[in-house]
């Protein structure tokens, strides 16, 4: 975790605006000579739901890598506030793979995680005998799949399992990379409802997404990355309608009536 301690800067940030994440003048490239992101500045306050938008390949997943400390900025800094989140166990990141071991069953994955989250005062964070009865397992209808290997699950089920596995341990900072990708409409709605409830409970949620309806429903604020830079940073409440939001979110680059060269 790139968790250098962040002292809240009370000149600019009120006590209810403690940053959970602070990125300052950050530049990163996989090759030193070819930056993917340049001079990014971003503060995410406690309890905010932030949408991260931008075209394919612009560097959204890279930004998550920087935030979690997997990737190291070439210039500037990025840190999770260790005054707010005391351990990486309070952080949950959902990637496309669902963050589960593919060769283990869902049940084995949950058991393994439970061991990781065991603490002296709570040696058995999960009741492994009654997994079926857990509200999260029931809500995402995972009961009948618990003994299937993750590698044998469909991508949507894998995502459901990844969400449940992460959420069972009550993370405070939630990083989601395209959570509504490859899920059916019912699961999508479940996910939206879950995020709304977590937001209401004060969790900080960062979502990389191309799903503008999800943003409209779940996020308080969006940033847009474009051509290496953070080009837009606005509150969802700035937009009177979802159509106005969509227009802004696509940077006015809708493509309609395109000639694909299809012959009769
Ligand atoms: N491990 C890597 N090594 C080298 N280049 C990489 C690596 N990972 C990503 N890139 C490149 O960095 C750029 C940003 O990739 P990234 O995955 O962060 O984009 P993204 O905005 O998340 O894209 P998408 O919306 O398609 O998921 C792309 O040009 C990509 O090819």
PDB file of C-alpha atoms and ligand atoms in Angstrom:
ATOM      1  CA  UNK A   1       0.000   0.000   0.000  1.00  0.00           C
ATOM      2  CA  UNK A   2       1.394   3.383  -0.942  1.00  0.00           C
ATOM      3  CA  UNK A   3       0.021   4.443   2.360  1.00  0.00           C
ATOM      4  CA  UNK A   4       2.225   7.193   3.493  1.00  0.00           C
ATOM      5  CA  UNK A   5       0.348   8.977   6.249  1.00  0.00           C
ATOM      6  CA  UNK A   6      -1.746  11.828   4.952  1.00  0.00           C
ATOM      7  CA  UNK A   7      -2.250  14.668   7.328  1.00  0.00           C
ATOM      8  CA  UNK A   8      -5.586  16.277   6.507  1.00  0.00           C
ATOM      9  CA  UNK A   9      -4.895  19.717   5.122  1.00  0.00           C
ATOM     10  CA  UNK A  10      -7.339  21.811   7.125  1.00  0.00           C
ATOM     11  CA  UNK A  11      -6.705  24.882   4.960  1.00  0.00           C
ATOM     12  CA  UNK A  12      -8.592  23.335   2.109  1.00  0.00           C
ATOM     13  CA  UNK A  13     -10.395  20.333   3.551  1.00  0.00           C
ATOM     14  CA  UNK A  14     -12.986  20.489   6.322  1.00  0.00           C
ATOM     15  CA  UNK A  15     -12.977  17.850   9.040  1.00  0.00           C
ATOM     16  CA  UNK A  16     -15.794  16.045   7.241  1.00  0.00           C
ATOM     17  CA  UNK A  17     -13.727  16.157   4.071  1.00  0.00           C
ATOM     18  CA  UNK A  18     -10.745  14.064   5.165  1.00  0.00           C
ATOM     19  CA  UNK A  19      -9.183  12.628   2.025  1.00  0.00           C
ATOM     20  CA  UNK A  20      -9.119   8.847   1.835  1.00  0.00           C
ATOM     21  CA  UNK A  21      -6.929   9.045  -1.223  1.00  0.00           C
ATOM     22  CA  UNK A  22      -4.682  11.860  -2.323  1.00  0.00           C
ATOM     23  CA  UNK A  23      -2.921  11.952  -5.663  1.00  0.00           C
ATOM     24  CA  UNK A  24      -0.636  14.896  -6.252  1.00  0.00           C
ATOM     25  CA  UNK A  25       0.938  15.877  -9.567  1.00  0.00           C
ATOM     26  CA  UNK A  26       1.277  12.204 -10.435  1.00  0.00           C
ATOM     27  CA  UNK A  27       2.826  11.004 -13.672  1.00  0.00           C
ATOM     28  CA  UNK A  28       3.176   7.349 -14.636  1.00  0.00           C
ATOM     29  CA  UNK A  29       4.115   5.347 -17.731  1.00  0.00           C
ATOM     30  CA  UNK A  30       4.892   1.666 -18.179  1.00  0.00           C
ATOM     31  CA  UNK A  31       7.838   2.952 -20.208  1.00  0.00           C
ATOM     32  CA  UNK A  32       9.567   5.947 -18.691  1.00  0.00           C
ATOM     33  CA  UNK A  33       9.557   7.783 -22.025  1.00  0.00           C
ATOM     34  CA  UNK A  34       5.841   7.158 -22.673  1.00  0.00           C
ATOM     35  CA  UNK A  35       3.567   8.412 -19.888  1.00  0.00           C
ATOM     36  CA  UNK A  36       0.063   6.955 -19.670  1.00  0.00           C
ATOM     37  CA  UNK A  37      -1.066   9.506 -17.056  1.00  0.00           C
ATOM     38  CA  UNK A  38       0.410  12.969 -16.548  1.00  0.00           C
ATOM     39  CA  UNK A  39       0.145  15.502 -13.711  1.00  0.00           C
ATOM     40  CA  UNK A  40      -2.930  13.938 -12.112  1.00  0.00           C
ATOM     41  CA  UNK A  41      -4.307  15.613  -8.979  1.00  0.00           C
ATOM     42  CA  UNK A  42      -7.151  13.985  -7.068  1.00  0.00           C
ATOM     43  CA  UNK A  43      -8.507  14.016  -3.517  1.00  0.00           C
ATOM     44  CA  UNK A  44     -11.294  11.602  -2.614  1.00  0.00           C
ATOM     45  CA  UNK A  45     -13.073  12.478   0.651  1.00  0.00           C
ATOM     46  CA  UNK A  46     -14.362   9.889   3.104  1.00  0.00           C
ATOM     47  CA  UNK A  47     -17.748   8.500   2.099  1.00  0.00           C
ATOM     48  CA  UNK A  48     -17.659   9.703  -1.493  1.00  0.00           C
ATOM     49  CA  UNK A  49     -18.762   7.560  -4.411  1.00  0.00           C
ATOM     50  CA  UNK A  50     -16.531   8.486  -7.326  1.00  0.00           C
ATOM     51  CA  UNK A  51     -16.951   7.348 -10.936  1.00  0.00           C
ATOM     52  CA  UNK A  52     -13.825   7.146 -13.096  1.00  0.00           C
ATOM     53  CA  UNK A  53     -14.613   7.483 -16.777  1.00  0.00           C
ATOM     54  CA  UNK A  54     -12.632   7.651 -19.985  1.00  0.00           C
ATOM     55  CA  UNK A  55     -12.128   5.902 -23.288  1.00  0.00           C
ATOM     56  CA  UNK A  56     -10.584   2.434 -23.577  1.00  0.00           C
ATOM     57  CA  UNK A  57      -6.889   2.445 -22.856  1.00  0.00           C
ATOM     58  CA  UNK A  58      -6.804   5.911 -21.301  1.00  0.00           C
ATOM     59  CA  UNK A  59      -5.340   4.648 -18.013  1.00  0.00           C
ATOM     60  CA  UNK A  60      -8.244   4.038 -15.601  1.00  0.00           C
ATOM     61  CA  UNK A  61      -7.065   0.603 -14.416  1.00  0.00           C
ATOM     62  CA  UNK A  62      -3.541   1.976 -14.274  1.00  0.00           C
ATOM     63  CA  UNK A  63      -4.843   4.641 -11.871  1.00  0.00           C
ATOM     64  CA  UNK A  64      -6.168   1.883  -9.560  1.00  0.00           C
ATOM     65  CA  UNK A  65      -2.745   0.247  -9.703  1.00  0.00           C
ATOM     66  CA  UNK A  66      -1.189   3.520  -8.581  1.00  0.00           C
ATOM     67  CA  UNK A  67      -3.746   3.974  -5.782  1.00  0.00           C
ATOM     68  CA  UNK A  68      -3.224   0.468  -4.377  1.00  0.00           C
ATOM     69  CA  UNK A  69       0.537   0.737  -4.629  1.00  0.00           C
ATOM     70  CA  UNK A  70       0.958  -1.945  -7.266  1.00  0.00           C
ATOM     71  CA  UNK A  71       2.452   0.659  -9.583  1.00  0.00           C
ATOM     72  CA  UNK A  72       4.828   3.391  -8.533  1.00  0.00           C
ATOM     73  CA  UNK A  73       4.460   6.949  -9.900  1.00  0.00           C
ATOM     74  CA  UNK A  74       7.438   8.322 -11.796  1.00  0.00           C
ATOM     75  CA  UNK A  75       6.625  11.772 -10.544  1.00  0.00           C
ATOM     76  CA  UNK A  76       4.423  13.101  -7.754  1.00  0.00           C
ATOM     77  CA  UNK A  77       2.690  10.930  -5.200  1.00  0.00           C
ATOM     78  CA  UNK A  78      -0.367   8.793  -4.553  1.00  0.00           C
ATOM     79  CA  UNK A  79      -1.454   7.518  -1.168  1.00  0.00           C
ATOM     80  CA  UNK A  80      -4.296   5.843   0.655  1.00  0.00           C
ATOM     81  CA  UNK A  81      -4.787   7.661   3.937  1.00  0.00           C
ATOM     82  CA  UNK A  82      -3.509   5.355   6.649  1.00  0.00           C
ATOM     83  CA  UNK A  83      -5.224   7.560   9.257  1.00  0.00           C
ATOM     84  CA  UNK A  84      -8.557   6.514   7.786  1.00  0.00           C
ATOM     85  CA  UNK A  85      -7.798   2.968   6.616  1.00  0.00           C
ATOM     86  CA  UNK A  86      -5.546   1.215   9.056  1.00  0.00           C
ATOM     87  CA  UNK A  87      -4.875  -1.870   7.022  1.00  0.00           C
ATOM     88  CA  UNK A  88      -5.151  -3.079   3.458  1.00  0.00           C
ATOM     89  CA  UNK A  89      -7.774  -5.490   4.825  1.00  0.00           C
ATOM     90  CA  UNK A  90     -10.155  -2.526   4.868  1.00  0.00           C
ATOM     91  CA  UNK A  91      -9.673  -2.099   1.137  1.00  0.00           C
ATOM     92  CA  UNK A  92     -11.467  -4.249  -1.410  1.00  0.00           C
ATOM     93  CA  UNK A  93     -10.604  -4.153  -5.081  1.00  0.00           C
ATOM     94  CA  UNK A  94     -12.749  -5.985  -7.601  1.00  0.00           C
ATOM     95  CA  UNK A  95     -10.932  -6.702 -10.823  1.00  0.00           C
ATOM     96  CA  UNK A  96     -12.222  -8.385 -13.955  1.00  0.00           C
ATOM     97  CA  UNK A  97     -11.095 -11.791 -12.673  1.00  0.00           C
ATOM     98  CA  UNK A  98     -13.120 -11.301  -9.484  1.00  0.00           C
ATOM     99  CA  UNK A  99      -9.937 -11.591  -7.364  1.00  0.00           C
ATOM    100  CA  UNK A 100     -10.488 -15.251  -6.627  1.00  0.00           C
ATOM    101  CA  UNK A 101      -8.156 -18.186  -7.003  1.00  0.00           C
ATOM    102  CA  UNK A 102      -9.398 -19.934 -10.167  1.00  0.00           C
ATOM    103  CA  UNK A 103      -8.399 -23.446  -9.105  1.00  0.00           C
ATOM    104  CA  UNK A 104     -10.300 -23.293  -5.805  1.00  0.00           C
ATOM    105  CA  UNK A 105     -14.066 -23.491  -5.305  1.00  0.00           C
ATOM    106  CA  UNK A 106     -15.977 -20.420  -4.120  1.00  0.00           C
ATOM    107  CA  UNK A 107     -16.277 -22.056  -0.673  1.00  0.00           C
ATOM    108  CA  UNK A 108     -12.511 -22.677  -0.514  1.00  0.00           C
ATOM    109  CA  UNK A 109     -11.854 -19.101  -1.611  1.00  0.00           C
ATOM    110  CA  UNK A 110     -14.132 -17.806   1.150  1.00  0.00           C
ATOM    111  CA  UNK A 111     -12.436 -20.060   3.711  1.00  0.00           C
ATOM    112  CA  UNK A 112      -9.032 -18.798   2.608  1.00  0.00           C
ATOM    113  CA  UNK A 113     -10.169 -15.183   2.900  1.00  0.00           C
ATOM    114  CA  UNK A 114     -11.731 -15.879   6.253  1.00  0.00           C
ATOM    115  CA  UNK A 115      -8.327 -17.086   7.451  1.00  0.00           C
ATOM    116  CA  UNK A 116      -6.738 -13.883   6.168  1.00  0.00           C
ATOM    117  CA  UNK A 117      -9.298 -11.768   8.008  1.00  0.00           C
ATOM    118  CA  UNK A 118      -9.182 -13.763  11.253  1.00  0.00           C
ATOM    119  CA  UNK A 119      -8.085 -11.710  14.211  1.00  0.00           C
ATOM    120  CA  UNK A 120      -7.478 -12.439  17.882  1.00  0.00           C
ATOM    121  CA  UNK A 121     -10.823 -10.903  18.892  1.00  0.00           C
ATOM    122  CA  UNK A 122     -12.614 -12.523  15.932  1.00  0.00           C
ATOM    123  CA  UNK A 123     -10.898 -15.829  15.052  1.00  0.00           C
ATOM    124  CA  UNK A 124     -13.730 -17.037  12.772  1.00  0.00           C
ATOM    125  CA  UNK A 125     -15.058 -14.073  10.772  1.00  0.00           C
ATOM    126  CA  UNK A 126     -17.195 -16.415   8.639  1.00  0.00           C
ATOM    127  CA  UNK A 127     -19.422 -19.284   9.722  1.00  0.00           C
ATOM    128  CA  UNK A 128     -18.234 -21.772   7.121  1.00  0.00           C
ATOM    129  CA  UNK A 129     -20.938 -24.309   8.064  1.00  0.00           C
ATOM    130  CA  UNK A 130     -23.750 -21.941   7.154  1.00  0.00           C
ATOM    131  CA  UNK A 131     -22.425 -20.020   4.165  1.00  0.00           C
ATOM    132  CA  UNK A 132     -25.706 -20.643   2.328  1.00  0.00           C
ATOM    133  CA  UNK A 133     -27.549 -18.609   4.918  1.00  0.00           C
ATOM    134  CA  UNK A 134     -25.471 -15.466   4.642  1.00  0.00           C
ATOM    135  CA  UNK A 135     -27.642 -12.636   3.264  1.00  0.00           C
ATOM    136  CA  UNK A 136     -24.940 -11.632   0.760  1.00  0.00           C
ATOM    137  CA  UNK A 137     -24.643 -15.228  -0.555  1.00  0.00           C
ATOM    138  CA  UNK A 138     -28.409 -15.479  -0.817  1.00  0.00           C
ATOM    139  CA  UNK A 139     -28.828 -12.056  -2.431  1.00  0.00           C
ATOM    140  CA  UNK A 140     -26.353 -12.927  -5.193  1.00  0.00           C
ATOM    141  CA  UNK A 141     -27.774 -16.489  -5.436  1.00  0.00           C
ATOM    142  CA  UNK A 142     -24.418 -18.159  -4.982  1.00  0.00           C
ATOM    143  CA  UNK A 143     -25.614 -21.026  -2.731  1.00  0.00           C
ATOM    144  CA  UNK A 144     -25.819 -23.643  -5.475  1.00  0.00           C
ATOM    145  CA  UNK A 145     -22.421 -22.626  -6.895  1.00  0.00           C
ATOM    146  CA  UNK A 146     -20.363 -22.647  -3.686  1.00  0.00           C
ATOM    147  CA  UNK A 147     -18.644 -25.944  -4.493  1.00  0.00           C
ATOM    148  CA  UNK A 148     -17.797 -25.101  -8.095  1.00  0.00           C
ATOM    149  CA  UNK A 149     -14.264 -24.182  -9.065  1.00  0.00           C
ATOM    150  CA  UNK A 150     -13.958 -20.519  -9.952  1.00  0.00           C
ATOM    151  CA  UNK A 151     -12.327 -21.357 -13.294  1.00  0.00           C
ATOM    152  CA  UNK A 152     -15.483 -23.261 -14.279  1.00  0.00           C
ATOM    153  CA  UNK A 153     -17.836 -20.345 -13.594  1.00  0.00           C
ATOM    154  CA  UNK A 154     -19.199 -18.018 -16.254  1.00  0.00           C
ATOM    155  CA  UNK A 155     -17.658 -14.539 -16.186  1.00  0.00           C
ATOM    156  CA  UNK A 156     -20.845 -13.062 -14.679  1.00  0.00           C
ATOM    157  CA  UNK A 157     -20.944 -15.654 -11.888  1.00  0.00           C
ATOM    158  CA  UNK A 158     -17.238 -15.101 -11.271  1.00  0.00           C
ATOM    159  CA  UNK A 159     -17.966 -11.412 -10.834  1.00  0.00           C
ATOM    160  CA  UNK A 160     -20.833 -12.153  -8.447  1.00  0.00           C
ATOM    161  CA  UNK A 161     -18.573 -14.459  -6.433  1.00  0.00           C
ATOM    162  CA  UNK A 162     -15.805 -11.843  -6.395  1.00  0.00           C
ATOM    163  CA  UNK A 163     -18.189  -9.174  -5.113  1.00  0.00           C
ATOM    164  CA  UNK A 164     -19.561 -11.422  -2.372  1.00  0.00           C
ATOM    165  CA  UNK A 165     -16.089 -12.601  -1.345  1.00  0.00           C
ATOM    166  CA  UNK A 166     -14.957  -9.006  -0.957  1.00  0.00           C
ATOM    167  CA  UNK A 167     -18.080  -7.597   0.652  1.00  0.00           C
ATOM    168  CA  UNK A 168     -18.415 -10.292   3.328  1.00  0.00           C
ATOM    169  CA  UNK A 169     -15.563  -8.676   5.226  1.00  0.00           C
ATOM    170  CA  UNK A 170     -17.086  -5.173   5.306  1.00  0.00           C
ATOM    171  CA  UNK A 171     -14.440  -3.169   3.441  1.00  0.00           C
ATOM    172  CA  UNK A 172     -14.403   0.581   4.009  1.00  0.00           C
ATOM    173  CA  UNK A 173     -12.725   1.505   0.740  1.00  0.00           C
ATOM    174  CA  UNK A 174     -14.151  -0.231  -2.303  1.00  0.00           C
ATOM    175  CA  UNK A 175     -12.446  -0.118  -5.692  1.00  0.00           C
ATOM    176  CA  UNK A 176     -14.511  -1.560  -8.520  1.00  0.00           C
ATOM    177  CA  UNK A 177     -13.191  -2.049 -12.047  1.00  0.00           C
ATOM    178  CA  UNK A 178     -16.141  -2.290 -14.441  1.00  0.00           C
ATOM    179  CA  UNK A 179     -18.456  -4.073 -11.968  1.00  0.00           C
ATOM    180  CA  UNK A 180     -21.458  -4.095 -14.303  1.00  0.00           C
ATOM    181  CA  UNK A 181     -19.503  -5.559 -17.195  1.00  0.00           C
ATOM    182  CA  UNK A 182     -20.734  -9.060 -18.139  1.00  0.00           C
ATOM    183  CA  UNK A 183     -23.504  -9.237 -15.556  1.00  0.00           C
ATOM    184  CA  UNK A 184     -27.172  -9.841 -16.280  1.00  0.00           C
ATOM    185  CA  UNK A 185     -29.720  -7.061 -15.647  1.00  0.00           C
ATOM    186  CA  UNK A 186     -30.896  -8.555 -12.340  1.00  0.00           C
ATOM    187  CA  UNK A 187     -27.360  -8.844 -10.985  1.00  0.00           C
ATOM    188  CA  UNK A 188     -26.663  -5.335 -12.207  1.00  0.00           C
ATOM    189  CA  UNK A 189     -29.617  -3.997 -10.257  1.00  0.00           C
ATOM    190  CA  UNK A 190     -28.481  -5.949  -7.168  1.00  0.00           C
ATOM    191  CA  UNK A 191     -25.063  -4.402  -7.503  1.00  0.00           C
ATOM    192  CA  UNK A 192     -26.511  -0.913  -7.874  1.00  0.00           C
ATOM    193  CA  UNK A 193     -28.683  -1.454  -4.768  1.00  0.00           C
ATOM    194  CA  UNK A 194     -25.712  -2.832  -2.821  1.00  0.00           C
ATOM    195  CA  UNK A 195     -23.547   0.167  -3.724  1.00  0.00           C
ATOM    196  CA  UNK A 196     -26.332   2.587  -2.795  1.00  0.00           C
ATOM    197  CA  UNK A 197     -26.655   0.905   0.618  1.00  0.00           C
ATOM    198  CA  UNK A 198     -22.884   0.919   1.153  1.00  0.00           C
ATOM    199  CA  UNK A 199     -22.762   4.587   0.172  1.00  0.00           C
ATOM    200  CA  UNK A 200     -25.533   5.337   2.666  1.00  0.00           C
ATOM    201  CA  UNK A 201     -23.397   3.594   5.321  1.00  0.00           C
ATOM    202  CA  UNK A 202     -20.505   5.953   4.581  1.00  0.00           C
ATOM    203  CA  UNK A 203     -18.250   3.656   2.570  1.00  0.00           C
ATOM    204  CA  UNK A 204     -15.881   5.259   0.081  1.00  0.00           C
ATOM    205  CA  UNK A 205     -16.419   3.765  -3.364  1.00  0.00           C
ATOM    206  CA  UNK A 206     -14.374   4.275  -6.521  1.00  0.00           C
ATOM    207  CA  UNK A 207     -15.825   2.765  -9.673  1.00  0.00           C
ATOM    208  CA  UNK A 208     -14.178   2.534 -13.059  1.00  0.00           C
ATOM    209  CA  UNK A 209     -17.040   2.184 -15.481  1.00  0.00           C
ATOM    210  CA  UNK A 210     -18.406   2.801 -18.940  1.00  0.00           C
ATOM    211  CA  UNK A 211     -21.932   2.378 -17.554  1.00  0.00           C
ATOM    212  CA  UNK A 212     -23.288   5.916 -17.368  1.00  0.00           C
ATOM    213  CA  UNK A 213     -26.632   4.838 -15.869  1.00  0.00           C
ATOM    214  CA  UNK A 214     -24.678   3.203 -13.011  1.00  0.00           C
ATOM    215  CA  UNK A 215     -22.813   6.497 -12.506  1.00  0.00           C
ATOM    216  CA  UNK A 216     -26.038   8.436 -12.466  1.00  0.00           C
ATOM    217  CA  UNK A 217     -27.516   6.117  -9.831  1.00  0.00           C
ATOM    218  CA  UNK A 218     -24.525   5.352  -7.633  1.00  0.00           C
ATOM    219  CA  UNK A 219     -21.911   8.095  -7.798  1.00  0.00           C
ATOM    220  CA  UNK A 220     -21.687  11.564  -6.224  1.00  0.00           C
ATOM    221  CA  UNK A 221     -18.898  12.751  -8.446  1.00  0.00           C
ATOM    222  CA  UNK A 222     -17.181  11.729 -11.673  1.00  0.00           C
ATOM    223  CA  UNK A 223     -13.772  12.341 -13.132  1.00  0.00           C
ATOM    224  CA  UNK A 224     -12.915  11.830 -16.783  1.00  0.00           C
ATOM    225  CA  UNK A 225      -9.464  10.891 -18.014  1.00  0.00           C
ATOM    226  CA  UNK A 226      -8.551  11.817 -21.564  1.00  0.00           C
ATOM    227  CA  UNK A 227      -5.251  11.938 -23.397  1.00  0.00           C
ATOM    228  CA  UNK A 228      -3.217  11.303 -20.195  1.00  0.00           C
ATOM    229  CA  UNK A 229      -4.928  14.021 -18.189  1.00  0.00           C
ATOM    230  CA  UNK A 230      -7.818  14.430 -15.793  1.00  0.00           C
ATOM    231  CA  UNK A 231      -9.993  16.658 -17.975  1.00  0.00           C
ATOM    232  CA  UNK A 232     -13.276  16.771 -16.059  1.00  0.00           C
ATOM    233  CA  UNK A 233     -14.108  16.649 -12.378  1.00  0.00           C
ATOM    234  CA  UNK A 234     -17.734  17.334 -11.480  1.00  0.00           C
ATOM    235  CA  UNK A 235     -20.525  16.469  -9.109  1.00  0.00           C
ATOM    236  CA  UNK A 236     -23.372  14.417 -10.499  1.00  0.00           C
ATOM    237  CA  UNK A 237     -25.741  16.999  -9.013  1.00  0.00           C
ATOM    238  CA  UNK A 238     -24.254  19.545 -11.455  1.00  0.00           C
ATOM    239  CA  UNK A 239     -26.284  17.890 -14.212  1.00  0.00           C
ATOM    240  CA  UNK A 240     -30.019  18.570 -14.458  1.00  0.00           C
ATOM    241  CA  UNK A 241     -30.767  15.398 -16.412  1.00  0.00           C
ATOM    242  CA  UNK A 242     -29.131  12.091 -17.228  1.00  0.00           C
ATOM    243  CA  UNK A 243     -28.971  13.171 -20.883  1.00  0.00           C
ATOM    244  CA  UNK A 244     -26.967  16.268 -19.940  1.00  0.00           C
ATOM    245  CA  UNK A 245     -24.691  14.036 -17.877  1.00  0.00           C
ATOM    246  CA  UNK A 246     -24.245  11.575 -20.760  1.00  0.00           C
ATOM    247  CA  UNK A 247     -23.405  14.414 -23.150  1.00  0.00           C
ATOM    248  CA  UNK A 248     -20.695  15.658 -20.773  1.00  0.00           C
ATOM    249  CA  UNK A 249     -19.423  12.158 -20.009  1.00  0.00           C
ATOM    250  CA  UNK A 250     -18.768  11.361 -23.657  1.00  0.00           C
ATOM    251  CA  UNK A 251     -16.943  14.685 -24.008  1.00  0.00           C
ATOM    252  CA  UNK A 252     -19.384  15.560 -26.787  1.00  0.00           C
ATOM    253  CA  UNK A 253     -17.921  12.886 -29.031  1.00  0.00           C
ATOM    254  CA  UNK A 254     -21.029  10.843 -29.834  1.00  0.00           C
ATOM    255  CA  UNK A 255     -20.731   9.027 -33.122  1.00  0.00           C
ATOM    256  CA  UNK A 256     -24.001   8.637 -34.967  1.00  0.00           C
ATOM    257  CA  UNK A 257     -24.763   7.851 -38.619  1.00  0.00           C
ATOM    258  CA  UNK A 258     -21.300   6.370 -39.139  1.00  0.00           C
ATOM    259  CA  UNK A 259     -20.634   4.871 -42.573  1.00  0.00           C
ATOM    260  CA  UNK A 260     -19.403   1.312 -41.991  1.00  0.00           C
ATOM    261  CA  UNK A 261     -19.113   0.567 -45.707  1.00  0.00           C
ATOM    262  CA  UNK A 262     -21.767  -2.148 -45.540  1.00  0.00           C
ATOM    263  CA  UNK A 263     -22.914  -3.039 -49.085  1.00  0.00           C
ATOM    264  CA  UNK A 264     -26.509  -3.906 -49.999  1.00  0.00           C
TER     265      UNK A 264
HETATM  266  N1  LIG B   1       1.277  -4.054 -17.830  1.00  0.00           N
HETATM  267  C1  LIG B   1       1.326  -3.183 -18.829  1.00  0.00           C
HETATM  268  N2  LIG B   1       2.468  -2.996 -19.534  1.00  0.00           N
HETATM  269  C2  LIG B   1       2.538  -2.103 -20.538  1.00  0.00           C
HETATM  270  N3  LIG B   1       1.493  -1.328 -20.928  1.00  0.00           N
HETATM  271  C3  LIG B   1       0.340  -1.468 -20.274  1.00  0.00           C
HETATM  272  C4  LIG B   1       0.195  -2.394 -19.198  1.00  0.00           C
HETATM  273  N4  LIG B   1      -1.081  -2.308 -18.728  1.00  0.00           N
HETATM  274  C5  LIG B   1      -1.692  -1.377 -19.472  1.00  0.00           C
HETATM  275  N5  LIG B   1      -0.851  -0.873 -20.397  1.00  0.00           N
HETATM  276  C6  LIG B   1      -1.150   0.194 -21.364  1.00  0.00           C
HETATM  277  O1  LIG B   1      -1.449   1.366 -20.611  1.00  0.00           O
HETATM  278  C7  LIG B   1      -2.538   2.062 -21.216  1.00  0.00           C
HETATM  279  C8  LIG B   1      -3.656   2.229 -20.199  1.00  0.00           C
HETATM  280  O2  LIG B   1      -4.206   0.959 -19.903  1.00  0.00           O
HETATM  281  P1  LIG B   1      -5.380   0.766 -18.841  1.00  0.00           P
HETATM  282  O3  LIG B   1      -5.665  -0.686 -18.760  1.00  0.00           O
HETATM  283  O4  LIG B   1      -5.026   1.486 -17.611  1.00  0.00           O
HETATM  284  O5  LIG B   1      -6.562   1.535 -19.568  1.00  0.00           O
HETATM  285  P2  LIG B   1      -8.120   1.575 -19.216  1.00  0.00           P
HETATM  286  O6  LIG B   1      -8.520   3.004 -19.287  1.00  0.00           O
HETATM  287  O7  LIG B   1      -8.384   0.855 -17.951  1.00  0.00           O
HETATM  288  O8  LIG B   1      -8.738   0.786 -20.451  1.00  0.00           O
HETATM  289  P3  LIG B   1     -10.129  -0.034 -20.639  1.00  0.00           P
HETATM  290  O9  LIG B   1     -11.266   0.947 -20.544  1.00  0.00           O
HETATM  291  O10 LIG B   1      -9.992  -0.596 -22.032  1.00  0.00           O
HETATM  292  O11 LIG B   1     -10.157  -1.111 -19.590  1.00  0.00           O
HETATM  293  C9  LIG B   1      -2.931   1.269 -22.456  1.00  0.00           C
HETATM  294  O12 LIG B   1      -2.281   1.834 -23.586  1.00  0.00           O
HETATM  295  C10 LIG B   1      -2.392  -0.117 -22.186  1.00  0.00           C
HETATM  296  O13 LIG B   1      -2.062  -0.769 -23.374  1.00  0.00           O
END
